mmCIF file of C-alpha atoms (C1' of nucleotides) in Angstrom:
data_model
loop_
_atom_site.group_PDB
_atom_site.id
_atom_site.type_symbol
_atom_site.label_atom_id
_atom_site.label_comp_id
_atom_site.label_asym_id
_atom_site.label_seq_id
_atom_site.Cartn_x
_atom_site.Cartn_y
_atom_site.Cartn_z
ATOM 1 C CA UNK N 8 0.000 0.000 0.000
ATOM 2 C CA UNK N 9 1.194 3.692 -0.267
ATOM 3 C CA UNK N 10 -0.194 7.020 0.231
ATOM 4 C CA UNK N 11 2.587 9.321 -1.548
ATOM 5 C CA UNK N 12 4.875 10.044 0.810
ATOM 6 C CA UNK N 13 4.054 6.520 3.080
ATOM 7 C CA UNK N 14 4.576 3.347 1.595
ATOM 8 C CA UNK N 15 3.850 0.627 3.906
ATOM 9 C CA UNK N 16 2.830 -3.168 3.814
ATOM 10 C CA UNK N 17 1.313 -5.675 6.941
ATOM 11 C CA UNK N 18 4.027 -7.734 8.505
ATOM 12 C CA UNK N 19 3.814 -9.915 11.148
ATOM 13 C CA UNK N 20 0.393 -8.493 12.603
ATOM 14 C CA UNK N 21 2.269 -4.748 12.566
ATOM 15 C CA UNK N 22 2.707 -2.909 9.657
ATOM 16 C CA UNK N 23 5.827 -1.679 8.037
ATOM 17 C CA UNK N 24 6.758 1.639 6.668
ATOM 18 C CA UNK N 25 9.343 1.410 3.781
ATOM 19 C CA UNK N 26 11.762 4.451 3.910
ATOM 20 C CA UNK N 27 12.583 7.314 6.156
ATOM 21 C CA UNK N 28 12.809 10.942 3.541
ATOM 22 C CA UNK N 29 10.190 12.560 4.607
ATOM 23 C CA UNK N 30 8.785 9.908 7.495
ATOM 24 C CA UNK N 31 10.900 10.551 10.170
ATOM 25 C CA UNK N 32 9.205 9.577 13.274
ATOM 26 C CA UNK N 33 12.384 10.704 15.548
ATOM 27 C CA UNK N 34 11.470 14.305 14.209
ATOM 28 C CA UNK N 35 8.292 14.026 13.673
ATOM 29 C CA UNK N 36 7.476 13.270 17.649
ATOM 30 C CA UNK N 37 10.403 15.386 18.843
ATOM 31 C CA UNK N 38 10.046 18.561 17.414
ATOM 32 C CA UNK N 39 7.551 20.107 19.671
ATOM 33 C CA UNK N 40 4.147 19.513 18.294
ATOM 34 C CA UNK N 41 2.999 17.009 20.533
ATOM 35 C CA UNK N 42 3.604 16.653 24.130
ATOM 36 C CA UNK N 43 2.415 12.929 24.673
ATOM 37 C CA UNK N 44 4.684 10.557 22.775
ATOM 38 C CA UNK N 45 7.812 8.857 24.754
ATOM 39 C CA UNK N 46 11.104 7.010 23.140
ATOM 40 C CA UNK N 47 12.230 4.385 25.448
ATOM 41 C CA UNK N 48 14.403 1.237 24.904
ATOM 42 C CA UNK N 49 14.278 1.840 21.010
ATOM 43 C CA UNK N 50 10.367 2.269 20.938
ATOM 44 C CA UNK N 51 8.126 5.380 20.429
ATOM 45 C CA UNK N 52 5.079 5.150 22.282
ATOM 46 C CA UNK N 53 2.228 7.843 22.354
ATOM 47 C CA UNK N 54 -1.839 7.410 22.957
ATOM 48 C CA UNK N 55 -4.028 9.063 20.364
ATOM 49 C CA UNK N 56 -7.827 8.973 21.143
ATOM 50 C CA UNK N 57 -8.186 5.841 22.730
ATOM 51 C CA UNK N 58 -5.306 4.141 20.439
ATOM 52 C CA UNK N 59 -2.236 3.460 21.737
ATOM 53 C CA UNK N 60 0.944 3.049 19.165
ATOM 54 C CA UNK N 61 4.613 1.605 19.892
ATOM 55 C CA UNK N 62 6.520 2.044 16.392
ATOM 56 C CA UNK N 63 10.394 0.897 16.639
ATOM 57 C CA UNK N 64 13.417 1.354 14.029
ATOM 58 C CA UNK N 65 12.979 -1.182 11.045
ATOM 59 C CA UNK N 66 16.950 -2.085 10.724
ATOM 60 C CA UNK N 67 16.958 1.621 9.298
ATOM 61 C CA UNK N 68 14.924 0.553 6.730
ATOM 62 C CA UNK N 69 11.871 2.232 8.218
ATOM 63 C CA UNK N 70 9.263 1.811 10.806
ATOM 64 C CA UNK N 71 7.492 -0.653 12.217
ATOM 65 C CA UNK N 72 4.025 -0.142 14.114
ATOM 66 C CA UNK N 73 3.672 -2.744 16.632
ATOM 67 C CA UNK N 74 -0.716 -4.767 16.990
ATOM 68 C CA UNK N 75 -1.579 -2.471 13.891
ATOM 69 C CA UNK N 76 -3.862 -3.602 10.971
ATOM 70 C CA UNK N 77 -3.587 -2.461 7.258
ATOM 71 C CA UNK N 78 -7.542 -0.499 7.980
ATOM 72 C CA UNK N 79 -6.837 0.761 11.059
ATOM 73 C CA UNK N 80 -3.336 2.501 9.563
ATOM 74 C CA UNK N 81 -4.978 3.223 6.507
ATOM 75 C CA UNK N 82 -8.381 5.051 8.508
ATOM 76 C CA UNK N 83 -6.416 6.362 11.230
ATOM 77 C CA UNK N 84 -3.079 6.748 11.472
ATOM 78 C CA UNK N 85 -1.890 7.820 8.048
ATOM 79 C CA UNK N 86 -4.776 11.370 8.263
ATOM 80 C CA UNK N 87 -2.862 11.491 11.786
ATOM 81 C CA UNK N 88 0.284 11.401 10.080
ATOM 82 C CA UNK N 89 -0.946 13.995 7.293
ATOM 83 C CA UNK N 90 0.272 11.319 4.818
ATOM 84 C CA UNK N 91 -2.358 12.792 1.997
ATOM 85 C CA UNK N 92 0.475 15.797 1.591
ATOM 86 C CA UNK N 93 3.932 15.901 -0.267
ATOM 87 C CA UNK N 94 6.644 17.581 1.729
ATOM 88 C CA UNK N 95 8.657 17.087 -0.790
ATOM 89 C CA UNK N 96 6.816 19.442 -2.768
ATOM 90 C CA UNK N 97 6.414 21.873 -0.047
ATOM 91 C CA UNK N 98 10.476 21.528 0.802
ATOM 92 C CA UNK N 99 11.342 22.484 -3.186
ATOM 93 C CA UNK N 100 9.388 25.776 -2.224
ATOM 94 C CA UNK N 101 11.696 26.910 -0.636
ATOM 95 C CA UNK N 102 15.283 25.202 -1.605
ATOM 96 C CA UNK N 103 17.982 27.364 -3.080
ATOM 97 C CA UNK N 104 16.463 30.280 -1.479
ATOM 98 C CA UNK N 105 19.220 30.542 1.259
ATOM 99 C CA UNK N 106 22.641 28.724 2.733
ATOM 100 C CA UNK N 107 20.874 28.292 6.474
ATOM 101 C CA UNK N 108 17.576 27.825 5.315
ATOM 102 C CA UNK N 109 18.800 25.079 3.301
ATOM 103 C CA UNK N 110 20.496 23.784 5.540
ATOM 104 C CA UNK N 111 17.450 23.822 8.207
ATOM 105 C CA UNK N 112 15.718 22.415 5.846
ATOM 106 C CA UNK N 113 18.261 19.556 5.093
ATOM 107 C CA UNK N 114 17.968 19.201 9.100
ATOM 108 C CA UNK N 115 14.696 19.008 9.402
ATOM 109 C CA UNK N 116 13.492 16.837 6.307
ATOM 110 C CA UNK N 117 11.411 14.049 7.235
ATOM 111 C CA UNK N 118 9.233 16.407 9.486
ATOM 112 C CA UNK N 119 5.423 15.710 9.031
ATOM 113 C CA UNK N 120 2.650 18.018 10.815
ATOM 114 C CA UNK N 121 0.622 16.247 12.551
ATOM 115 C CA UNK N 122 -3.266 16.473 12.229
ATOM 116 C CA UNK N 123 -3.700 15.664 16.021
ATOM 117 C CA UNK N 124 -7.485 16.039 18.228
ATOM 118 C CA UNK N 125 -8.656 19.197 17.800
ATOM 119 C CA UNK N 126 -9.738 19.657 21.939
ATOM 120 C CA UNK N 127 -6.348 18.230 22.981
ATOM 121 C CA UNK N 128 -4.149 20.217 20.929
ATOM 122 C CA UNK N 129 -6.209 23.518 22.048
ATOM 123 C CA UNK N 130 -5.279 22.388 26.247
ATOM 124 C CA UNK N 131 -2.365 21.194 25.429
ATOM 125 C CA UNK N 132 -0.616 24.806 23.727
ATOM 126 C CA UNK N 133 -2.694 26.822 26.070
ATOM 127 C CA UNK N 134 -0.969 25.194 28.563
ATOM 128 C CA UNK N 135 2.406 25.824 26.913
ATOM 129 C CA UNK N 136 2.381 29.851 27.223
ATOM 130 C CA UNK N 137 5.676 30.936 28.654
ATOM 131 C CA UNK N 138 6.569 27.780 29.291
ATOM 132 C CA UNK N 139 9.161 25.120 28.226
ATOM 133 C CA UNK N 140 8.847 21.476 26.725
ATOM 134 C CA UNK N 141 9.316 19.284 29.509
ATOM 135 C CA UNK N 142 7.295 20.907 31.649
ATOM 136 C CA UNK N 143 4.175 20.809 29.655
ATOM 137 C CA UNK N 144 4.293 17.051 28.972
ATOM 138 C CA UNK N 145 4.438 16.885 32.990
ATOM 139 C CA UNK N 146 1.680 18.816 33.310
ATOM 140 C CA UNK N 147 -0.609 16.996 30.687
ATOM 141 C CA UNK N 148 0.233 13.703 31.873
ATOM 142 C CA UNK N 149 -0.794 15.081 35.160
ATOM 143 C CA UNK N 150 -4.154 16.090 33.342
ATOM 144 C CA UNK N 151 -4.769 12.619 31.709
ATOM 145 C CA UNK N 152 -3.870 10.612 34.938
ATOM 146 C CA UNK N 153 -6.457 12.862 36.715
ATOM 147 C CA UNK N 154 -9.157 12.706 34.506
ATOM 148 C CA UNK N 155 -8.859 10.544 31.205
ATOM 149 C CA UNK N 156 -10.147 6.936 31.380
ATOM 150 C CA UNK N 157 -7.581 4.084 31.953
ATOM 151 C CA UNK N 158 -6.858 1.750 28.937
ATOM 152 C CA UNK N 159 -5.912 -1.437 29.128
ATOM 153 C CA UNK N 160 -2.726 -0.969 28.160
ATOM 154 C CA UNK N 161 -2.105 0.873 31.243
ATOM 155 C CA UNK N 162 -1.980 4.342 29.403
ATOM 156 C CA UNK N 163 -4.419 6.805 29.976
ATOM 157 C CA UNK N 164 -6.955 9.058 27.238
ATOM 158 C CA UNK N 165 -6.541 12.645 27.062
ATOM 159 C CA UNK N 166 -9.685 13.281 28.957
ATOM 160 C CA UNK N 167 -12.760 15.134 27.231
ATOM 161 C CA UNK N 168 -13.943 18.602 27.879
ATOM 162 C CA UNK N 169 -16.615 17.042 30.374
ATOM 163 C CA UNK N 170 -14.252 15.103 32.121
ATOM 164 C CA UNK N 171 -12.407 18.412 32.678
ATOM 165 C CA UNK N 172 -14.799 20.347 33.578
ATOM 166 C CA UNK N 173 -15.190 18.162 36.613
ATOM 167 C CA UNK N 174 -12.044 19.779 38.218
ATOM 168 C CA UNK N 175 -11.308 23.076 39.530
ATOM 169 C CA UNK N 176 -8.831 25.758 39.530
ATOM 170 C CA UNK N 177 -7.323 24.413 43.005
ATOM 171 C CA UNK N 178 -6.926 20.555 41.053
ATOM 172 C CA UNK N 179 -5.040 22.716 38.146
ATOM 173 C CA UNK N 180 -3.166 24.762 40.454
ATOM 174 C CA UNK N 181 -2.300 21.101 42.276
ATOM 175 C CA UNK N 182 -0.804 19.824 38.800
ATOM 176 C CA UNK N 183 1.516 22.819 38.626
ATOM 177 C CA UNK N 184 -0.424 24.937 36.122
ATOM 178 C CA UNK N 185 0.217 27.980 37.868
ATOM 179 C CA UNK N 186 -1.820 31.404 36.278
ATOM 180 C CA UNK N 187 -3.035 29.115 33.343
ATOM 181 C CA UNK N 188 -5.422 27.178 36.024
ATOM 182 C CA UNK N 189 -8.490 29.814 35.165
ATOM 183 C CA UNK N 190 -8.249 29.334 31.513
ATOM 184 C CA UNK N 191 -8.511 25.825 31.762
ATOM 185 C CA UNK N 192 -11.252 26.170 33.777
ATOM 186 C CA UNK N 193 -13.081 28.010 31.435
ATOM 187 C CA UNK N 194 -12.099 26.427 28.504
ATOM 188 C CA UNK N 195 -13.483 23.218 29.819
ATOM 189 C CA UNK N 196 -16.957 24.653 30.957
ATOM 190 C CA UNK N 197 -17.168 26.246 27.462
ATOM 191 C CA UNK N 198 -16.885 23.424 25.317
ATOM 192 C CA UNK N 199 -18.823 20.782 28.161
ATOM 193 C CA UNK N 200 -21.683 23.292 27.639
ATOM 194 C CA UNK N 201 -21.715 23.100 24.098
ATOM 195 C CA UNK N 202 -21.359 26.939 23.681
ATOM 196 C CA UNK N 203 -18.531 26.555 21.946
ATOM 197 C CA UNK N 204 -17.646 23.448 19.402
ATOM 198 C CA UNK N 205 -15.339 22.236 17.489
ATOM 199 C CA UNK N 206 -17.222 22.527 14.380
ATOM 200 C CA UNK N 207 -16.811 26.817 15.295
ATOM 201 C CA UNK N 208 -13.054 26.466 14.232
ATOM 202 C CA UNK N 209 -13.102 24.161 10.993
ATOM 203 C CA UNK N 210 -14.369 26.525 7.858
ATOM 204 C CA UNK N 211 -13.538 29.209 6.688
ATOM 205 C CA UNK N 212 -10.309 30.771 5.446
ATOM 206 C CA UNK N 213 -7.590 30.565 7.952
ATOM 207 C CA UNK N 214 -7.687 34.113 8.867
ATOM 208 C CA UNK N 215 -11.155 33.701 10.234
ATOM 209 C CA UNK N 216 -10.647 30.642 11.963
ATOM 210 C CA UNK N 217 -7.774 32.154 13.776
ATOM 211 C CA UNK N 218 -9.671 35.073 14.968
ATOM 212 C CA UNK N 219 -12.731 33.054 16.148
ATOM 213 C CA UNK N 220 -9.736 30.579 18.117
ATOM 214 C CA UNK N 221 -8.386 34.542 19.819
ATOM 215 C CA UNK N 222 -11.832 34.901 21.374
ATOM 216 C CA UNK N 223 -11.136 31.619 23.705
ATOM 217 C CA UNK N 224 -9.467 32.034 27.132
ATOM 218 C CA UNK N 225 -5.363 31.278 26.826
ATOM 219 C CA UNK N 226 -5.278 31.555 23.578
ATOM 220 C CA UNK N 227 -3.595 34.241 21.434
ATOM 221 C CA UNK N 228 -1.668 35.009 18.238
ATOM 222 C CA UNK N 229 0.887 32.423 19.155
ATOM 223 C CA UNK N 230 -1.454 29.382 20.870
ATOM 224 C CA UNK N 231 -4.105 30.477 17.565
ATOM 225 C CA UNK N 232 -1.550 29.584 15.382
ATOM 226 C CA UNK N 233 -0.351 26.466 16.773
ATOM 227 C CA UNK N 234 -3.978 24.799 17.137
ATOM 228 C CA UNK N 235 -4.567 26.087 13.224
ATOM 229 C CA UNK N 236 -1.258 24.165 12.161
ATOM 230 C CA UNK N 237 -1.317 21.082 14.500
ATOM 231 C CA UNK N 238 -4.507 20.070 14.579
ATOM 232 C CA UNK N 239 -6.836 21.671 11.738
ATOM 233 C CA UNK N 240 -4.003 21.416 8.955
ATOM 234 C CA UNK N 241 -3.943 25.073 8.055
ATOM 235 C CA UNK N 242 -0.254 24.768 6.862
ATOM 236 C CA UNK N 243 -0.195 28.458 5.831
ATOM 237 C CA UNK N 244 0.025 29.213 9.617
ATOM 238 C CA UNK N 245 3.180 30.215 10.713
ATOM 239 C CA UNK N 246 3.372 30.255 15.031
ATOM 240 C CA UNK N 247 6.204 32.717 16.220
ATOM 241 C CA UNK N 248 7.717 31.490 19.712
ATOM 242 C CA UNK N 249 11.185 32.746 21.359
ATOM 243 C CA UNK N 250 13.074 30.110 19.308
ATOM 244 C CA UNK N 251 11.467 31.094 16.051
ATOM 245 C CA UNK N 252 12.574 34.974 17.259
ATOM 246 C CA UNK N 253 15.591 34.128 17.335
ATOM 247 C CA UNK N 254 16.032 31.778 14.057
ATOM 248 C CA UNK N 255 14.407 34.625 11.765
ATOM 249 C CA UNK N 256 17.210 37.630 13.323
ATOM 250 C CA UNK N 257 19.510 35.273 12.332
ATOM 251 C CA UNK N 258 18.185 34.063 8.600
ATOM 252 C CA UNK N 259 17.610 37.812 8.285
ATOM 253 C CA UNK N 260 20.802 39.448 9.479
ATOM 254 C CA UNK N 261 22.365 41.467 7.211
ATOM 255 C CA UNK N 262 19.004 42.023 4.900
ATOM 256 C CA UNK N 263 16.659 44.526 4.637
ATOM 257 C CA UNK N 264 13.180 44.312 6.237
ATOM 258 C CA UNK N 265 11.963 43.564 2.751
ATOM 259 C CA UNK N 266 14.270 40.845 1.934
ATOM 260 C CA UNK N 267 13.464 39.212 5.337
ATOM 261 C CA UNK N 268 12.282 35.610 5.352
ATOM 262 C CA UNK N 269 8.949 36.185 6.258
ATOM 263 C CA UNK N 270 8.007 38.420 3.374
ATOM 264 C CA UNK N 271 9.518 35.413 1.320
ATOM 265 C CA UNK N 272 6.774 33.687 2.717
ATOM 266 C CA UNK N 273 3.812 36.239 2.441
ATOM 267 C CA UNK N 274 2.162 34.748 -0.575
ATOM 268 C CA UNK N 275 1.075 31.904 -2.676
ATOM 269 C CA UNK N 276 2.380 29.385 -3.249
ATOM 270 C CA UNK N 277 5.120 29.596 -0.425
ATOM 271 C CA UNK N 278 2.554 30.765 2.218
ATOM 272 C CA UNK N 279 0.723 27.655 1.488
ATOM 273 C CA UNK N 280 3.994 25.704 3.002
ATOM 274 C CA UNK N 281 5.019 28.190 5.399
ATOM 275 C CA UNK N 282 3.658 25.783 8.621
ATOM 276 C CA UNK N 283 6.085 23.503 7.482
ATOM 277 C CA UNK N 284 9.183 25.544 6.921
ATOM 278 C CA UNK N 285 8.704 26.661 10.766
ATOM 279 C CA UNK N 286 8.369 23.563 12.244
ATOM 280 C CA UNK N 287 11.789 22.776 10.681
ATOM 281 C CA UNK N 288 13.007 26.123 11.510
ATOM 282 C CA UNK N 289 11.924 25.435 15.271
ATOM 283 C CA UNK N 290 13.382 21.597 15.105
ATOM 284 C CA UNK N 291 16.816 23.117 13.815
ATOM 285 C CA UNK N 292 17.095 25.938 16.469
ATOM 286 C CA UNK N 293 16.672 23.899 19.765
ATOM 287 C CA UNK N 294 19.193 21.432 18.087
ATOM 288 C CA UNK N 295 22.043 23.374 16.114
ATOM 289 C CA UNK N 296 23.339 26.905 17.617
ATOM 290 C CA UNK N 297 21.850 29.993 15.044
ATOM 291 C CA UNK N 298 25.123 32.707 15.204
ATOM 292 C CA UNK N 299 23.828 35.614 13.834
ATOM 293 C "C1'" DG Z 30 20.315 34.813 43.224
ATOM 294 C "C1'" DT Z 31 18.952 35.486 37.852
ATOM 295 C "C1'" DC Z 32 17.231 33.997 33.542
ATOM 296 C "C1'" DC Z 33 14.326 31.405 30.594
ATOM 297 C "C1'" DA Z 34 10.535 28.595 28.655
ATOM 298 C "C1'" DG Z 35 6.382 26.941 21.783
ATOM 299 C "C1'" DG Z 36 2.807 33.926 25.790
ATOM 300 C "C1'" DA Z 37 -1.612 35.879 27.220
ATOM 301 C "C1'" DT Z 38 -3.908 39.406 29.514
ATOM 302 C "C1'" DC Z 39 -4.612 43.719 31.489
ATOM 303 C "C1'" DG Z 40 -4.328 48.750 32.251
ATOM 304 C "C1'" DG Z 41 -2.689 52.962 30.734
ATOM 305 C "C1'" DA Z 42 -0.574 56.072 27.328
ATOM 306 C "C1'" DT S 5 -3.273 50.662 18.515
ATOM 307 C "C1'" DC S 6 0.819 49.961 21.184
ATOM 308 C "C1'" DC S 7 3.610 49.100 25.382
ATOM 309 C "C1'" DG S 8 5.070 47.523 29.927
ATOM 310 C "C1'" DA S 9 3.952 44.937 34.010
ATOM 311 C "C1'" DT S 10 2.336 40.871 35.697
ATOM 312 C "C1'" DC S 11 1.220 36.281 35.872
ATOM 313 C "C1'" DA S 12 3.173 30.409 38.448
ATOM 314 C "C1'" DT S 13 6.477 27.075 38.056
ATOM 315 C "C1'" DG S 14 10.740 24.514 37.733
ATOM 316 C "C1'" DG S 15 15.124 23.771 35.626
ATOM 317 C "C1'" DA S 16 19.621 25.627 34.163
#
DNA sequence: GTCCAGGATCGGA
DNA sequence: TCCGATCATGGA
């Protein structure tokens, strides 16, 4: 079977993905747009839903997906792993275009975005305001144990906005989540009430989404742009943390404001990529020094 | 002790 | 509209 990008095949009640390019899963889960998968012994291991995946190293061949069927990869994982989009396309966008870039780029390639749970992703980044990495996964898992439902594997659900809603600032404030307590709070009665829904923050053009996502507590330009690129696909967003501050001084040292990166990106087709390009520009700053 | 982390919010100019 | 202060927490 193969979906562009992922070419993959059953094998001994797993399946196998064939090739690495632009499937790297050591990227892919470490390069800040998730907070819940793990590497251990050789083995990935994150809970999606109520799905939990292990995926190991195929002898550098590729990946293997440990108790997976062909349906369930083809239904679920491969939208999860945005495998319906070429990166390789969105990567020639912007080749030749500059020596660091390129060489982020070169870094970075085998980055996917993730389409991840719409709810989850919207906690989870609200949560990660002026804060740093390690922290937040803490502080999640603290949120699942607490209120998500226990699988048999021994993992827990990212629990629901109802399930939320069943705590209070003083739980939050118990799991470490300092001034962002309230927001969760309210984020949680919100959507357990039903005034808002996730079906508010799926059409339209991406500029309108974003400003209906700025109207809900904890979340502004930054968090907006994150839930837009990491869980409803909008790859023309373009999220601006400290790290990204930094990498774009650097790419544009030396120019003018006009010949900046960003204005590179401003419009079609490269804005249509420009998600991408910083997600590798994030994944190459927190692991190669930027001198400016 | 200070600084920083995938920032947002508020009040005042 | 823009700017500075403030907001918890834990690790470096």
């Amino acid at each position: 079977m193969n979906n562009s990008e992922i070419q993959w095949h059953a094998h001994n009640g797993g399946i196998r993905i064939a090739g690495t390019r632009h499937m790297d899963l050591n990227k892919i889960l470490d390069c800040g747009q998730c907070f819940r998968w793990r590497y251990a012994d050789g083995v990935w291991k994150g809970t999606v839903g109520s799905r939990v995946l292990e995926v190991r190293s195929w002898e550098g061949k590729g990946w293997f997906l440990e108790n997976c069927t062909n349906q369930e990869f083809q239904d679920f994982w491969v939208p999860y792993f945005d495998g319906g989009r070429s990166y390789g396309q969105m990567e020639a966008l912007y080749a030749g275009m500059d020596q660091r870039l390129d060489m982020a780029l070169d870094l970075g390639r085998g980055i996917r975005i993730l389409r991840q749970p719409f709810w989850e992703t919207t906690v989870s980044f609200v949560l990660s305001a002026n804060n740093n990495i390690p922290r937040i996964q803490g502080m999640i898992d603290r949120l699942c144990q607490a209120a998500g439902s226990l699988l048999p594997s021994g993992d827990y659900t990212f629990p629901g906005a109802d399930a939320v809603a069943l705590l209070n600032e003083g739980d939050f404030r118990a799991m470490g989540f300092g001034y962002r307590a309230p927001f969760i709070v309210r984020l949680a009665e919100g959507f357990a009430s039903g005034r808002w829904t996730e079906e508010m923050f799926t059409l339209g053009t991406t500029a309108e989404v974003r400003k209906n996502l700025l109207g809900l507590p904890g979340v502004g330009p930054k968090v907006a742009d994150c839930i837009l690129l990491f869980a409803l696909g909008r790859m023309d967003a373009f999220p601006v943390d400290t790290w990204i501050k930094k990498v774009l001084a650097a790419l544009d040292s030396g120019k003018s404001p006009e010949g900046g990166i960003m204005s590179c990106m401003a419009e079609s087709p490269r804005c249509e990529a420009a998600g991408y390009v910083q997600q590798v520009l994030f994944y190459s700053a927190r692991y190669q020094k930027w001198e400016v």
